[in-house]
Amino acid sequence: MLLARGAFAQSYDARWIGGYAGSSGNPDYGGNKTLFQPGNSTYSVSEPHTMYLGGGMAVITDEQDSILAYTNGWQLNNAAHLPMLNGDGLNPSSLLNSSTGLARSFCNLFLPWPGHPDSIVLVHNVPDAVWPGTNAFHAAQLYYSVVVRGLDGGTLAGVSSKNNVLLQEPLIAGGLGAVKHANGRDWWVLTHRMESNEFVFFLLTPEGFQGPWYQAIGSHINGSGPGATFSMQGDRLAYGQYASGLDILDFDRCTGLLSNARNTAFSDGAFYRMAQFSPDGAKLYVPGGIYLYQLLLEDNGDVISMDTVAFYDGFYDDHPLFATYFAYPMLARDGRIYISTGNSTRYMHVVNDPDLPGTVCDVQQHGHHRITWTFNSIPYRPNYLLGPVPGSECDSLGLSTGGLEPYPVGAARVHPNPSQGSFGIAYSGQPASGELTVLDAAGRIVYHHRLSAWSTLHRVELPPVAPGLYHCRLTWGAKAATVRAVITE
């Protein structure tokens, strides 16, 4: 029961924070919050806060889907949108602006600390030095800080330990990545050495960080801030930048070793540093400024084809300087991929069905309105739901043995309930795609939809139906969950 509750409760990514501090008095420049919750379709609201949030932001939520902590690389804020106890002065560097924080994306990464239920670890770095003979910034060290719930003596989190140096050597600024170890508990964390093809790995365990371990593989990377994306299954890594193109590598969650590096170059030079796997791991979405590419992958990870699934439609937000290009993508808990615009705009693009090949994946350009101006505030989202690799030599914690199920179905819930036919269903994420069927009292199907692997939220819009009791059945192969929805006039 504890395992089932834990699997269902692990949200950590239910709200994304963005926008500016709003000090100008213009509401368009205030903060915003994007919510992924069962009671509503994914939506954004104004959320006043005191922090400028650009590309270097990160956020984590608690088991009740409430904000626990967020940062812009300079300070940490708590759930009350106030500076956290001992939360200022992150990333000591003369090149970091204390009023705007980090502009470089994916320099901050939140992870729950295994074995420490009240503690969150922030892994972070900052562009704080210039590589000799170039204008390329790099990080001189990799840090971690520890956030503890209730440290203020009440309900709010505070920082118990700050700017601990994990590694001191020239590193890429940004490009941090994380994925669960094959034991289903610990976390692999990666960074990359500057001007090299060498990855650096650490392992976060209940005892703290182990490592570093080094591996030379793939393309030579310089200081142009790449993005690191693991597939939701944890078996592949996409890593690249403008100059080197995009590497796709296999990853062993047990040993922490990469293998089989394949590089895809983009002749137009438009690759925007970050790519995102589809939930099923068989497609890779690569934003290229005015293009959005979809790479179709073989079972072994080789690229079968590259399709342009969207071309910038010329839309801009109030001014030609604020074009809505394709920039940073991230898969959300509703099974959709959201893509920032590369400029400070009030929109994100949305890929509604990223598991589908070609243009049927349904790219909605500027399809999500974020209420206030936001500069690339897409938080890094590792797969918090990923469990152990059953039967592997590293499956040593009993999470998939002794009759325990690493991905229990648990109970689904409907909200609002009753409704007039528009409601959300929350459920436990599963490693395979599923189906949702809604039936009336006579057993007739009134709604049917595919559920993406790893998603935990689906929005239902029923066609006009009679008031009454409806049965919602969610299935993943032999697994199933049922919940009732009451429809009123």
XYZ file of C-alpha atoms in Angstrom:
489
model
C 0.000 0.000 0.000
C 2.844 2.359 0.784
C 4.422 1.611 -2.592
C 1.136 2.263 -4.394
C 0.594 5.502 -2.543
C 4.120 6.627 -3.271
C 3.823 5.853 -6.959
C 0.588 7.788 -7.239
C 1.790 10.705 -5.146
C 5.035 11.381 -6.994
C 4.080 14.442 -8.975
C 7.043 16.834 -8.546
C 6.101 18.465 -11.880
C 2.478 19.569 -11.550
C 3.134 23.307 -11.924
C 5.533 25.281 -14.076
C 6.507 28.787 -12.992
C 7.485 31.565 -15.396
C 7.423 35.255 -16.096
C 8.971 38.293 -14.523
C 8.821 39.934 -11.108
C 6.235 42.497 -12.223
C 8.080 45.436 -10.710
C 7.225 47.615 -13.711
C 3.561 47.673 -12.698
C 2.543 46.241 -16.076
C 0.499 43.055 -15.460
C 1.786 41.587 -18.733
C 5.231 41.424 -17.104
C 4.142 39.656 -13.931
C 4.608 36.029 -13.008
C 2.575 33.089 -14.290
C 1.909 29.500 -13.381
C 1.012 26.638 -15.717
C -0.973 23.894 -13.991
C -1.287 20.227 -14.904
C -4.140 19.085 -12.650
C -7.215 16.873 -13.059
C -9.770 19.579 -12.334
C -8.995 21.587 -15.443
C -7.415 21.311 -18.817
C -3.801 22.460 -18.778
C -3.947 26.182 -18.269
C -1.933 29.170 -17.090
C -2.868 31.855 -14.592
C -1.193 34.968 -13.277
C 0.974 34.182 -10.248
C 2.682 37.246 -8.748
C 6.165 36.573 -7.469
C 9.356 38.512 -6.807
C 11.699 36.609 -9.086
C 12.763 37.164 -12.697
C 12.491 33.725 -14.303
C 14.323 33.150 -17.558
C 15.825 30.125 -19.213
C 17.776 29.131 -16.118
C 14.765 28.461 -13.900
C 13.737 25.213 -12.207
C 10.695 24.247 -10.114
C 9.524 21.255 -8.084
C 6.130 20.507 -6.517
C 5.158 18.316 -3.585
C 2.845 15.288 -3.347
C -0.201 17.569 -3.152
C 0.776 19.300 -6.418
C 1.695 22.498 -4.535
C 4.888 24.402 -5.288
C 7.700 23.390 -2.957
C 10.604 25.402 -4.360
C 11.749 27.243 -7.465
C 14.845 29.132 -8.513
C 16.334 31.378 -11.173
C 19.898 30.341 -10.362
C 20.515 33.227 -7.969
C 17.986 32.608 -5.216
C 15.426 30.022 -4.132
C 11.808 30.924 -3.432
C 9.365 28.956 -1.283
C 5.666 28.146 -1.727
C 4.694 31.635 -0.531
C 6.739 33.138 -3.412
C 9.137 34.630 -0.879
C 12.913 34.216 -0.678
C 13.619 30.926 1.057
C 15.481 30.806 4.357
C 19.199 30.858 3.400
C 18.106 30.748 -0.240
C 20.022 33.644 -1.782
C 23.549 33.699 -3.157
C 23.406 30.523 -5.236
C 26.177 30.020 -7.786
C 28.724 32.556 -6.528
C 30.003 34.263 -9.669
C 30.824 37.790 -10.777
C 29.063 37.032 -14.078
C 25.679 36.235 -12.484
C 23.150 39.078 -12.315
C 21.383 38.960 -8.965
C 18.317 40.761 -10.357
C 17.715 38.538 -13.382
C 19.370 35.263 -12.451
C 20.489 32.847 -15.150
C 19.621 33.293 -18.811
C 21.359 30.020 -19.783
C 18.878 27.139 -19.764
C 19.113 23.822 -17.903
C 21.698 24.977 -15.360
C 19.387 24.005 -12.469
C 17.938 20.584 -11.714
C 15.755 19.503 -8.745
C 15.764 15.881 -7.573
C 14.117 14.205 -4.578
C 16.871 12.858 -2.313
C 16.467 9.073 -2.005
C 15.937 7.995 1.600
C 15.297 11.583 2.743
C 11.565 12.232 2.203
C 11.731 15.845 3.421
C 14.795 16.817 1.387
C 15.238 17.980 -2.199
C 18.623 18.308 -3.911
C 19.293 21.131 -6.369
C 22.169 20.433 -8.773
C 23.375 23.650 -10.396
C 26.121 25.495 -12.223
C 26.630 28.900 -13.834
C 28.566 30.360 -16.789
C 31.319 31.939 -14.684
C 34.495 31.894 -16.794
C 35.597 32.493 -20.392
C 37.496 29.785 -22.265
C 40.977 31.075 -23.219
C 41.167 32.566 -26.707
C 37.391 32.476 -27.244
C 34.228 34.237 -26.098
C 32.665 30.960 -24.952
C 31.529 30.858 -21.335
C 31.892 27.730 -19.261
C 31.258 26.631 -15.681
C 34.269 26.354 -13.418
C 32.482 24.022 -11.008
C 29.355 21.972 -10.398
C 27.406 22.622 -7.177
C 24.612 21.068 -5.185
C 22.376 22.566 -2.494
C 19.856 20.884 -0.183
C 16.291 22.127 0.403
C 14.435 20.809 3.460
C 10.696 21.086 4.064
C 9.660 22.868 7.258
C 13.141 24.271 7.881
C 11.619 27.672 8.706
C 9.893 26.126 11.727
C 6.572 26.058 9.917
C 5.454 24.554 6.622
C 7.804 26.331 4.248
C 11.072 24.942 2.924
C 14.515 26.348 3.574
C 18.085 25.668 2.465
C 20.104 23.538 4.890
C 23.271 23.346 2.785
C 24.294 25.570 -0.123
C 26.857 25.758 -2.935
C 28.573 22.485 -2.082
C 31.186 21.847 -4.777
C 30.693 18.493 -6.502
C 33.358 19.021 -9.135
C 35.855 21.785 -9.842
C 37.089 21.765 -13.425
C 36.029 23.399 -16.728
C 32.522 22.170 -17.533
C 29.774 23.017 -19.991
C 27.412 25.608 -18.488
C 23.992 23.980 -18.510
C 23.448 20.648 -20.198
C 22.619 18.934 -16.898
C 20.616 15.716 -17.070
C 19.220 13.097 -14.701
C 17.669 9.632 -14.898
C 16.761 6.929 -12.389
C 19.257 4.171 -11.638
C 18.130 0.635 -12.550
C 17.387 0.002 -8.867
C 14.453 2.418 -9.158
C 15.628 4.586 -6.264
C 18.916 6.397 -6.925
C 19.611 9.053 -9.555
C 22.285 9.292 -12.228
C 23.274 12.947 -12.806
C 25.379 13.981 -15.794
C 27.369 16.974 -16.881
C 29.998 17.408 -19.636
C 33.565 18.651 -19.715
C 34.327 21.800 -21.706
C 35.933 21.471 -25.167
C 35.894 17.674 -25.118
C 33.761 14.621 -25.792
C 33.848 13.567 -22.127
C 30.726 13.094 -20.004
C 30.902 13.161 -16.207
C 28.453 11.123 -14.107
C 27.500 11.141 -10.439
C 25.098 8.884 -8.555
C 22.782 10.390 -5.907
C 22.068 7.790 -3.196
C 20.736 7.993 0.384
C 24.364 8.467 1.458
C 24.852 11.426 -0.883
C 26.710 11.790 -4.185
C 29.016 9.053 -5.438
C 31.528 9.681 -8.228
C 32.626 11.300 -10.446
C 32.989 8.802 -13.303
C 34.196 9.909 -16.741
C 33.434 8.554 -20.203
C 34.694 9.843 -23.552
C 32.079 9.216 -26.239
C 30.195 11.143 -28.905
C 30.814 14.593 -30.334
C 33.261 17.259 -29.207
C 31.256 19.853 -27.244
C 32.269 23.472 -26.658
C 30.594 26.138 -24.519
C 27.373 26.614 -26.465
C 25.118 25.224 -23.730
C 23.634 21.947 -25.012
C 20.543 20.274 -23.631
C 20.500 16.747 -22.199
C 17.333 14.656 -22.573
C 16.830 11.050 -21.521
C 13.983 9.037 -22.975
C 11.185 8.310 -20.529
C 12.353 4.678 -20.500
C 15.816 5.890 -19.475
C 17.610 3.866 -22.148
C 18.614 6.693 -24.521
C 20.173 10.123 -24.261
C 19.859 12.995 -26.745
C 22.695 15.509 -26.396
C 23.923 18.193 -28.738
C 24.420 21.805 -29.732
C 24.673 24.091 -32.750
C 28.187 23.156 -33.847
C 28.147 19.403 -33.235
C 24.587 18.524 -34.210
C 22.593 16.023 -32.189
C 24.000 12.840 -30.655
C 21.730 9.936 -29.751
C 23.373 7.488 -27.350
C 22.256 4.322 -25.595
C 22.392 4.382 -21.798
C 22.718 1.536 -19.305
C 20.834 2.534 -16.151
C 22.672 -0.165 -14.187
C 26.286 0.671 -15.022
C 25.890 4.327 -15.987
C 27.671 3.735 -19.294
C 26.824 5.285 -22.659
C 27.287 3.438 -25.951
C 26.464 3.423 -29.668
C 26.743 7.160 -30.335
C 24.954 8.286 -33.521
C 25.105 11.867 -34.782
C 22.489 13.702 -36.820
C 23.592 16.915 -38.491
C 21.211 19.662 -39.582
C 22.268 21.252 -42.849
C 20.422 24.499 -42.115
C 22.293 24.836 -38.800
C 18.999 25.423 -37.050
C 19.196 22.870 -34.221
C 18.332 24.753 -31.017
C 20.358 22.652 -28.497
C 17.462 20.738 -26.905
C 15.463 17.754 -28.139
C 12.627 15.752 -26.585
C 11.680 12.095 -26.895
C 8.068 11.060 -27.382
C 6.510 9.071 -24.508
C 7.058 5.791 -26.382
C 10.718 6.667 -27.055
C 10.350 6.021 -30.799
C 10.325 9.658 -31.949
C 12.564 12.585 -31.163
C 11.376 16.184 -31.551
C 14.083 18.674 -32.490
C 13.226 22.396 -32.562
C 15.129 24.356 -35.171
C 13.972 27.950 -34.845
C 11.598 28.166 -37.787
C 11.344 24.360 -38.076
C 10.168 21.563 -35.831
C 11.646 18.227 -36.849
C 10.481 14.766 -35.896
C 13.108 12.019 -36.043
C 11.668 8.521 -36.363
C 13.875 5.986 -34.584
C 14.561 2.307 -35.142
C 14.327 -0.081 -32.193
C 18.119 0.190 -31.917
C 17.933 3.989 -31.882
C 19.126 4.630 -35.438
C 17.329 7.413 -37.279
C 14.950 6.052 -39.916
C 13.753 9.407 -41.219
C 13.515 13.083 -40.402
C 10.254 14.871 -41.069
C 9.460 18.574 -40.753
C 6.227 18.453 -38.761
C 5.836 22.217 -38.422
C 7.150 25.371 -40.085
C 6.961 28.725 -38.292
C 3.691 30.351 -39.314
C 4.864 33.961 -38.927
C 2.982 34.609 -35.693
C 4.499 37.120 -33.275
C 3.351 38.450 -29.929
C 2.488 42.151 -30.341
C 5.791 43.079 -32.009
C 7.954 41.575 -34.788
C 10.838 41.233 -32.325
C 8.763 38.697 -30.379
C 8.460 35.957 -32.970
C 7.210 32.605 -31.713
C 10.000 30.355 -32.955
C 10.546 26.729 -31.896
C 13.056 26.639 -29.012
C 13.057 24.376 -25.920
C 10.692 21.365 -25.724
C 9.591 19.445 -22.637
C 7.167 16.550 -22.144
C 4.533 17.294 -19.497
C 2.463 14.979 -17.314
C -0.543 15.257 -19.666
C 1.410 13.414 -22.394
C 1.912 16.530 -24.535
C 5.154 18.261 -25.476
C 5.305 21.998 -24.796
C 7.843 24.157 -26.650
C 9.075 27.614 -25.681
C 9.442 30.293 -28.336
C 13.053 31.463 -27.957
C 11.866 35.012 -27.274
C 9.965 36.585 -24.417
C 6.380 35.907 -25.508
C 3.142 34.786 -23.853
C 2.884 31.503 -25.753
C 4.123 27.951 -25.985
C 3.669 25.564 -28.902
C 2.013 22.210 -28.171
C 2.491 18.752 -29.725
C -0.774 17.047 -28.822
C -0.006 13.442 -29.874
C 3.790 13.099 -29.876
C 3.676 9.280 -30.255
C 2.121 9.597 -33.719
C 4.396 9.800 -36.778
C 4.497 12.756 -39.151
C 2.168 15.719 -39.077
C -0.626 13.681 -37.453
C 1.249 14.322 -34.196
C -0.821 17.541 -34.296
C 1.444 20.515 -33.637
C -0.557 23.511 -32.435
C 1.628 26.563 -32.941
C 1.307 29.125 -30.132
C -1.368 26.754 -28.812
C -0.901 27.544 -25.130
C -1.271 31.047 -23.686
C 0.896 31.745 -20.622
C -0.881 34.995 -19.621
C 2.317 37.032 -19.070
C 5.570 37.507 -20.962
C 7.904 34.581 -20.373
C 11.454 33.989 -21.589
C 12.074 30.267 -22.224
C 10.933 29.239 -18.724
C 10.656 25.514 -19.420
C 11.744 23.476 -16.382
C 13.817 20.340 -16.829
C 11.587 17.305 -16.159
C 13.226 13.935 -15.521
C 10.947 10.905 -15.369
C 10.161 10.836 -11.655
C 7.943 7.761 -12.179
C 10.629 5.516 -13.643
C 11.033 2.312 -11.645
C 13.602 -0.502 -11.505
C 14.700 -2.680 -14.398
C 13.181 -6.030 -13.353
C 15.610 -8.905 -13.413
C 18.695 -6.769 -13.926
C 21.715 -7.255 -11.685
C 21.005 -3.811 -10.225
C 17.394 -4.608 -9.286
C 18.550 -5.154 -5.719
C 16.017 -3.278 -3.594
C 13.043 -5.609 -3.933
C 10.949 -3.013 -5.766
C 10.028 -5.511 -8.505
C 10.380 -8.789 -6.608
C 8.436 -10.554 -3.903
C 5.168 -9.934 -5.692
C 5.539 -6.120 -5.650
C 4.524 -4.249 -8.797
C 6.875 -1.351 -9.714
C 4.038 0.420 -11.540
C 0.847 -0.230 -9.529
C -2.332 1.053 -11.149
C -3.865 2.382 -7.949
C -7.082 4.391 -7.955
C -8.111 6.894 -10.598
C -9.972 10.060 -9.671
C -12.304 12.392 -11.551
C -12.537 16.122 -10.961
C -14.829 17.958 -11.018
C -17.406 15.338 -10.239
C -20.283 15.953 -10.960
C -19.663 17.917 -14.153
C -21.470 18.814 -17.362
C -19.241 16.552 -19.437
C -15.928 18.345 -19.141
C -13.635 16.817 -16.524
C -10.137 15.560 -15.853
C -8.976 12.090 -14.844
C -5.815 11.600 -12.799
C -4.212 8.169 -12.650
C -0.939 6.390 -11.957
C 1.598 6.639 -14.765
C 2.407 3.434 -16.634
C 5.401 2.541 -18.837
C 3.124 1.562 -21.757
C 0.355 3.424 -23.544
C -3.209 2.667 -22.504
C -6.803 3.388 -23.408
C -9.616 5.313 -21.785
C -13.196 4.261 -22.506
C -16.255 6.043 -21.118
C -19.535 4.087 -21.167
C -23.085 5.077 -20.330
C -25.376 3.058 -18.036
C -26.425 0.839 -20.968
C -22.800 -0.039 -21.756
C -22.561 2.095 -24.900
C -19.204 3.762 -25.606
C -19.532 7.552 -25.612
C -15.834 8.421 -25.518
C -12.584 6.630 -26.341
C -9.031 7.947 -26.312
C -5.450 6.728 -26.189
C -3.451 7.408 -23.011
C 0.235 8.183 -23.518
C 2.803 6.138 -21.653
C 3.967 7.842 -18.429
C 1.119 10.357 -18.504
C -0.825 10.864 -15.272
C -3.519 13.231 -16.452
C -6.118 13.249 -19.221
C -8.755 15.830 -20.039
C -12.162 14.490 -21.169
C -14.606 16.470 -23.283
C -17.694 14.307 -23.768
C -20.037 14.825 -26.704
C -23.572 15.907 -25.748
C -24.881 13.119 -23.493
C -27.844 12.621 -21.202
C -27.389 13.344 -17.497
C -26.535 10.263 -15.486
C -23.795 7.977 -14.242
C -20.924 7.108 -16.606
C -18.205 4.500 -16.150
C -14.636 5.427 -17.038
C -12.376 2.437 -17.664
C -8.616 2.872 -18.030
C -6.662 -0.114 -19.339
C -2.986 -0.892 -19.903
C -2.911 -4.450 -21.255
C -4.089 -6.659 -18.394
C -4.081 -3.752 -15.920
C -7.209 -1.706 -15.389
C -8.705 1.010 -13.218
C -12.302 2.218 -13.122
C -13.913 5.367 -11.794
C -17.404 6.841 -12.112
C -18.303 10.250 -13.460
C -21.636 11.946 -12.791
C -22.923 14.131 -15.612
C -25.533 16.800 -14.882
C -27.533 19.125 -17.102
